[in-house]
PDB file of C-alpha atoms in Angstrom:
ATOM      1  CA  MET A   1      73.415 117.795  96.575  1.00 71.00           C
ATOM      2  CA  GLU A   2      76.817 118.942  95.361  1.00 86.00           C
ATOM      3  CA  MET A   3      79.478 116.308  94.768  1.00 91.00           C
ATOM      4  CA  LEU A   4      82.904 116.714  96.321  1.00 92.00           C
ATOM      5  CA  LYS A   5      85.838 116.021  93.990  1.00 96.00           C
ATOM      6  CA  ILE A   6      88.861 114.599  95.738  1.00 96.00           C
ATOM      7  CA  VAL A   7      92.333 113.437  94.754  1.00 97.00           C
ATOM      8  CA  ALA A   8      92.761 109.975  96.263  1.00 97.00           C
ATOM      9  CA  PHE A   9      96.248 108.831  97.183  1.00 97.00           C
ATOM     10  CA  LYS A  10      97.974 106.163  99.248  1.00 96.00           C
ATOM     11  CA  ILE A  11     100.350 106.196 102.164  1.00 95.00           C
ATOM     12  CA  GLY A  12     101.266 102.582 102.803  1.00 92.00           C
ATOM     13  CA  GLU A  13      98.090 100.562 102.330  1.00 92.00           C
ATOM     14  CA  GLU A  14      95.724 103.313 103.505  1.00 94.00           C
ATOM     15  CA  GLU A  15      93.899 105.739 101.265  1.00 96.00           C
ATOM     16  CA  TYR A  16      93.578 109.447 101.863  1.00 95.00           C
ATOM     17  CA  GLY A  17      91.939 112.275 100.004  1.00 96.00           C
ATOM     18  CA  LEU A  18      92.366 115.993  99.446  1.00 95.00           C
ATOM     19  CA  ASP A  19      89.794 118.383  98.029  1.00 94.00           C
ATOM     20  CA  LEU A  20      90.583 118.811  94.318  1.00 95.00           C
ATOM     21  CA  ASN A  21      89.988 122.564  94.610  1.00 94.00           C
ATOM     22  CA  GLN A  22      93.121 122.797  96.783  1.00 94.00           C
ATOM     23  CA  VAL A  23      95.347 120.724  94.463  1.00 96.00           C
ATOM     24  CA  GLN A  24      97.411 122.615  91.880  1.00 95.00           C
ATOM     25  CA  SER A  25      99.196 119.676  90.263  1.00 96.00           C
ATOM     26  CA  ILE A  26     100.666 116.245  90.832  1.00 97.00           C
ATOM     27  CA  GLU A  27     104.368 115.881  90.098  1.00 96.00           C
ATOM     28  CA  ARG A  28     106.910 113.091  89.966  1.00 95.00           C
ATOM     29  CA  ILE A  29     109.518 113.204  92.691  1.00 93.00           C
ATOM     30  CA  GLN A  30     112.460 115.351  91.656  1.00 92.00           C
ATOM     31  CA  HIS A  31     115.629 116.749  93.182  1.00 94.00           C
ATOM     32  CA  ILE A  32     114.853 118.340  96.552  1.00 95.00           C
ATOM     33  CA  THR A  33     117.235 120.918  97.957  1.00 96.00           C
ATOM     34  CA  ARG A  34     117.563 120.436 101.705  1.00 95.00           C
ATOM     35  CA  VAL A  35     116.954 123.375 104.035  1.00 93.00           C
ATOM     36  CA  PRO A  36     119.134 123.640 107.151  1.00 94.00           C
ATOM     37  CA  ASN A  37     117.394 123.559 110.544  1.00 93.00           C
ATOM     38  CA  ALA A  38     114.029 122.603 109.066  1.00 91.00           C
ATOM     39  CA  PRO A  39     111.734 120.206 110.950  1.00 91.00           C
ATOM     40  CA  GLU A  40     112.313 116.537 110.064  1.00 90.00           C
ATOM     41  CA  PHE A  41     109.110 116.300 107.976  1.00 93.00           C
ATOM     42  CA  VAL A  42     110.264 119.202 105.747  1.00 94.00           C
ATOM     43  CA  LYS A  43     112.342 117.547 103.018  1.00 95.00           C
ATOM     44  CA  GLY A  44     113.426 120.841 101.462  1.00 96.00           C
ATOM     45  CA  VAL A  45     112.412 122.910  98.460  1.00 97.00           C
ATOM     46  CA  ILE A  46     112.045 122.344  94.729  1.00 96.00           C
ATOM     47  CA  ASN A  47     112.069 124.736  91.821  1.00 94.00           C
ATOM     48  CA  LEU A  48     108.704 124.088  90.207  1.00 92.00           C
ATOM     49  CA  ARG A  49     108.263 126.115  87.030  1.00 91.00           C
ATOM     50  CA  GLY A  50     110.143 129.038  88.546  1.00 92.00           C
ATOM     51  CA  ASN A  51     108.474 128.876  91.972  1.00 91.00           C
ATOM     52  CA  VAL A  52     110.381 127.728  95.041  1.00 94.00           C
ATOM     53  CA  THR A  53     108.013 125.267  96.703  1.00 95.00           C
ATOM     54  CA  PRO A  54     108.565 123.696 100.159  1.00 96.00           C
ATOM     55  CA  ILE A  55     108.169 119.901 100.157  1.00 96.00           C
ATOM     56  CA  ILE A  56     106.701 118.022 103.112  1.00 95.00           C
ATOM     57  CA  ASP A  57     106.986 114.273 103.742  1.00 95.00           C
ATOM     58  CA  LEU A  58     103.285 113.615 104.443  1.00 95.00           C
ATOM     59  CA  PRO A  59     103.764 110.154 106.048  1.00 94.00           C
ATOM     60  CA  SER A  60     106.287 111.681 108.440  1.00 92.00           C
ATOM     61  CA  LYS A  61     103.974 114.624 109.149  1.00 91.00           C
ATOM     62  CA  LEU A  62     101.150 112.188 110.018  1.00 90.00           C
ATOM     63  CA  ASN A  63     103.475 110.014 112.151  1.00 87.00           C
ATOM     64  CA  LEU A  64     103.118 107.130 109.675  1.00 89.00           C
ATOM     65  CA  GLY A  65     106.842 106.641 109.055  1.00 87.00           C
ATOM     66  CA  GLU A  66     108.881 108.167 106.273  1.00 83.00           C
ATOM     67  CA  ALA A  67     108.048 107.996 102.557  1.00 81.00           C
ATOM     68  CA  GLN A  68     109.994 105.391 100.591  1.00 86.00           C
ATOM     69  CA  TYR A  69     110.681 106.777  97.144  1.00 91.00           C
ATOM     70  CA  THR A  70     109.643 104.493  94.263  1.00 94.00           C
ATOM     71  CA  ASP A  71     108.517 105.019  90.667  1.00 95.00           C
ATOM     72  CA  SER A  72     104.998 105.536  92.069  1.00 95.00           C
ATOM     73  CA  THR A  73     106.005 108.278  94.534  1.00 96.00           C
ATOM     74  CA  ARG A  74     104.348 111.596  93.760  1.00 97.00           C
ATOM     75  CA  VAL A  75     104.315 115.143  95.080  1.00 97.00           C
ATOM     76  CA  ILE A  76     100.881 116.714  95.382  1.00 97.00           C
ATOM     77  CA  ILE A  77     101.224 120.475  94.993  1.00 97.00           C
ATOM     78  CA  THR A  78      98.564 122.310  96.986  1.00 96.00           C
ATOM     79  CA  ARG A  79      97.590 125.903  97.541  1.00 91.00           C
ATOM     80  CA  PHE A  80      95.695 127.248 100.533  1.00 85.00           C
ATOM     81  CA  GLU A  81      95.232 131.001 100.719  1.00 85.00           C
ATOM     82  CA  GLU A  82      98.616 132.319  99.494  1.00 85.00           C
ATOM     83  CA  MET A  83     100.691 129.341 100.626  1.00 87.00           C
ATOM     84  CA  GLU A  84     101.892 126.650  98.215  1.00 92.00           C
ATOM     85  CA  LEU A  85     103.309 123.372  99.522  1.00 95.00           C
ATOM     86  CA  GLY A  86     104.150 119.996  98.038  1.00 97.00           C
ATOM     87  CA  TRP A  87     103.249 116.771  99.842  1.00 97.00           C
ATOM     88  CA  ILE A  88     105.157 113.541  99.205  1.00 97.00           C
ATOM     89  CA  VAL A  89     102.823 110.528  99.017  1.00 96.00           C
ATOM     90  CA  ASP A  90     103.416 106.884  98.066  1.00 96.00           C
ATOM     91  CA  GLU A  91     101.137 107.020  95.028  1.00 95.00           C
ATOM     92  CA  THR A  92      98.166 108.882  93.661  1.00 95.00           C
ATOM     93  CA  ASN A  93      95.178 106.830  92.623  1.00 89.00           C
ATOM     94  CA  ASP A  94      92.486 108.868  90.939  1.00 93.00           C
ATOM     95  CA  VAL A  95      90.162 111.825  91.104  1.00 96.00           C
ATOM     96  CA  ILE A  96      86.738 110.757  92.290  1.00 95.00           C
ATOM     97  CA  ASP A  97      83.379 112.364  92.874  1.00 95.00           C
ATOM     98  CA  ILE A  98      82.141 111.818  96.412  1.00 94.00           C
ATOM     99  CA  SER A  99      78.511 112.248  97.340  1.00 93.00           C
ATOM    100  CA  PRO A 100      77.952 113.904 100.745  1.00 90.00           C
ATOM    101  CA  ASP A 101      75.748 110.877 101.552  1.00 91.00           C
ATOM    102  CA  ILE A 102      78.762 108.574 101.848  1.00 91.00           C
ATOM    103  CA  ILE A 103      80.879 110.865 104.016  1.00 90.00           C
ATOM    104  CA  GLU A 104      80.905 110.346 107.768  1.00 87.00           C
ATOM    105  CA  PRO A 105      82.600 112.439 110.432  1.00 83.00           C
ATOM    106  CA  ALA A 106      85.813 110.979 111.812  1.00 75.00           C
ATOM    107  CA  SER A 107      85.142 109.910 115.354  1.00 69.00           C
ATOM    108  CA  SER A 108      87.367 111.710 117.803  1.00 58.00           C
ATOM    109  CA  ASN A 109      87.511 108.451 119.771  1.00 54.00           C
ATOM    110  CA  VAL A 110      89.094 106.633 116.824  1.00 54.00           C
ATOM    111  CA  PHE A 111      91.331 109.329 115.355  1.00 55.00           C
ATOM    112  CA  ASP A 112      93.725 111.197 117.541  1.00 56.00           C
ATOM    113  CA  SER A 113      94.600 113.755 114.930  1.00 72.00           C
ATOM    114  CA  GLU A 114      93.466 117.224 114.070  1.00 80.00           C
ATOM    115  CA  TYR A 115      94.406 116.554 110.439  1.00 85.00           C
ATOM    116  CA  PHE A 116      91.487 114.242 109.605  1.00 84.00           C
ATOM    117  CA  SER A 117      88.033 115.628 108.984  1.00 80.00           C
ATOM    118  CA  GLU A 118      85.849 112.867 107.610  1.00 88.00           C
ATOM    119  CA  ILE A 119      85.843 109.392 106.112  1.00 91.00           C
ATOM    120  CA  ALA A 120      84.339 108.585 102.728  1.00 92.00           C
ATOM    121  CA  LYS A 121      83.027 105.088 102.036  1.00 92.00           C
ATOM    122  CA  TYR A 122      83.385 104.818  98.269  1.00 92.00           C
ATOM    123  CA  ASP A 123      83.052 101.643  96.186  1.00 92.00           C
ATOM    124  CA  GLY A 124      84.362  99.399  98.973  1.00 93.00           C
ATOM    125  CA  ARG A 125      87.158 101.824  99.842  1.00 93.00           C
ATOM    126  CA  LEU A 126      87.633 103.840 103.031  1.00 93.00           C
ATOM    127  CA  ILE A 127      89.209 107.192 102.251  1.00 94.00           C
ATOM    128  CA  SER A 128      90.298 109.469 105.097  1.00 93.00           C
ATOM    129  CA  LEU A 129      89.767 113.070 104.084  1.00 93.00           C
ATOM    130  CA  LEU A 130      92.526 115.388 105.253  1.00 93.00           C
ATOM    131  CA  LYS A 131      92.138 118.957 106.481  1.00 90.00           C
ATOM    132  CA  LEU A 132      94.679 120.775 104.354  1.00 90.00           C
ATOM    133  CA  GLU A 133      94.317 124.022 106.285  1.00 89.00           C
ATOM    134  CA  GLU A 134      95.366 122.282 109.521  1.00 88.00           C
ATOM    135  CA  LEU A 135      98.266 120.494 107.821  1.00 87.00           C
ATOM    136  CA  MET A 136      99.498 123.765 106.328  1.00 83.00           C
ATOM    137  CA  LYS A 137      99.135 125.740 109.556  1.00 79.00           C
ATOM    138  CA  THR A 138     101.332 123.389 111.495  1.00 62.00           C
ATOM    139  CA  SER A 139     103.761 122.959 108.596  1.00 57.00           C
ATOM    140  CA  SER A 140     104.462 126.668 108.446  1.00 54.00           C
ATOM    141  CA  ASN A 141     105.100 127.070 112.179  1.00 50.00           C
TER     142      ASN A 141
END
């Protein structure tokens, strides 16, 4: 059975995870240039090593409030197909190996979101695994 590597991060007190294969880097928060007429969850763009990268406030995108910037705030840079986006999160925790045995499908009765795929029960933690492709589709519309 192949292990899934995820980047675990927090929004508020809850833990979420993204597939490591989709994560390019994790950056400290830096100056974000605002973009006129962008949706509220789009904070703007940054110049990341010569690339202009749109930055999304992930808590706002998930209807969990707006990110509060602290020393722990990070931007997770992701790539899906040819699209690169940065996601503001409260803090990143670690990269962990998840066995498929401890992953359960998210019940549609419990989660009213197309952004969640599964839940991993890992070492006493519940980690909601996000569907990056769905987040990116709706972020680019």
